[in-house]
Amino acid sequence: MHQPVVPFALIAALALLVSGPILDGQQHTSGGQASSSAGVLEQGASAVRTVEGVSGGAPADPVTVNQMAVAVSSAGATGTGTPSATPSPSVSPTASPTASPSGAPSAASPDAPPVAPSAPVVAAAKDPSGVVETAPIDTTSIQTVGITWPAGQDVATLQPQIRTKVGDTWSSWQPVPQPDSAPDPGSAEAARGRSGTDSVWIGSVDAVQVGFAAKSTAAMTDVKVALVGSKAATTQAQPAVWRPSSTVSRAASARPAAALATSAVAAPTIITRDQWGAAPEACTPAVASTLVGAVIHHTADTNSYTTVAQAEQMIRNDQAYHINVRGWCDLGYNFVVDKWGNIYEGRANSETEPVIGVHAGGFNTGTLGVAILGDYTSLVPSAATQEALAELIGWRLAAYGRNPGGMMTYTTYGGETSRWPTTTTGTTVTEPVVMGHRDVDYTSCPGDGAYSTLAWIRDRASKIAFSEPLVQALYSDMLQRPVDPTGLSTWTAALMAGTGASALGDQIAHSAEYVNRRVVEAYAQILGRTPDPTGLATWSQAIMSGRLRVEDLRGQLIQSDEYYARAGGTDPAYVARLYQDILGRAPAASEVSSWVSQIPSRGRGIVSNGVWRSLESAQRRVNEAFGIYLGRSADPTGLSTWAPYWQANGEDALRAMIIGSDEYLSRAVSRFP
């Protein structure tokens, strides 16, 4: 979510330690090749991704939150914490702060006694360069800070900065991340909250000082410094339990039952809210009717956390900042993933419902907000983290039949941080189903390092989301029987290892079972009988070896003397029978006379080939394929697109396009949940 910030706690620690949807006439393809940087966890390996495991569910120490009003006076900052409660208008609206020779603001009173973190007010004054600075604030019990202001206030010139103190040494001034997430316009959370920066993890430091390059007192009106403190859990670590999603249960909820959805895909290991010590929701977030996509973020906090307990503490502090400072119902994210690949449940009920978060302004509704804990501006997430993201996203999107590798059309109403304007009519945009925060909001999130892995995550999540349902659907559609356990495990493993849906369909299409069935069907339809052993073996071998396309067997049989005799033994009767069997209709008199006139000089093959390879025949073949694989007929646009494609490329190519589509994958999940 955040813009990158230099991790002050790390500085201190170093000092101490030295295929796309079929949309009738449109073909969309999913993005990207698999990233070589992303590893794949061995199937059946331990679900616990870090040696510490997770906390055993004992209640965490309470999180303390205080918001200090920044009181600007004309005098230097006193550090007493007892200035006038009325900000002085001493900062000129036209004054331009000047930087010190080092390029950073100089301290107004860095050596003043720190203000207690529980104080209601912190004094602030302009330093010699014109920058407004607060007195030092004691942060020995604080790990997270942020800056807030009233919603709608113009703070373009505020430019907050902070520096931290360890012992007698102050860090350099660093910018505070500007806000890049906001509730959707018109939502209950938008009405509740204050605007503000993203939270900043400062870790274990002795004091913090805040500076502002504000050019007018108006920008400083009702500005507050938020301080969040907690203790890391000290309970004995316990491993999380791997469980399929069907076992995920929740207490009774006020959410609409229609929003609940389960997935055939096994749930990844998830550290629950009880385990990481979440506070209760402050209000009930809205729930969307479905999930249509996922947005990947990074928190831009330090990467120097060394235990799961520390990671949990960071999440607890962020939740407290979001609830008590920003006024949101809960943690803004639906899930958080740490640098070892541990997954943490974020917003309550996000495992079973499309709970609307606060993570991507204008795109919160219907999307899954997942944040990587840490700063991935340049660092590439670990293989375990990438795998966890793919497992989580594949699992949740599969419950709603969404292809993580596809594209989506989304109507956004804009928002405070959105790339699209706030509007009551909405703006329709096309985005990847799995996207980075920067794709929809003005931000660099999730950092270049994380963003570079999105293509691999999409591809991997698609395999996870659709592997078993896809195998079951292909067996049902192509072999007309349920898949056996061996076939399910074999082909699922192949898909997970990288075999594409179209490649799997092609292998089934050239199996003896499939080909023999198609030969028997063709004999029954064209000749009205079962094939003799020799005919079955001959035609099956020709198809399996690639000498004959399976759909062209019917074209071969209609040329036979047996078919001619069965039609009535005359040329007009032959033409009439061809039209009925291949085109499903009787020929017009002119069509009969035209074909009959050509037979004496060109033979019956001119009729059989002409009828079989005609555009009208191709349209019927397309509708046959759509009926088998999509359960519907093609619309006129689809027919005009795919009938010529069938003529040029054949049934195998058309089938590959259909079974690689979002529509087929979604239908597979709905048929085999």
Coordinates of C-alpha atoms in Angstrom, one line a residue, residues 371 409 458 463 549 566-567 619 630:
A371 CA -0.2 -7.0 1.1
T409 CA -13.8 -5.2 -17.2
R458 CA -1.0 -15.0 -12.3
K463 CA -3.0 -23.6 -12.3
R549 CA -8.3 -35.1 -38.3
R566 CA -28.0 -46.1 -47.7
A567 CA -29.1 -42.7 -49.0
Q619 CA -20.9 -23.0 -38.3
L630 CA -19.6 -24.3 -23.0

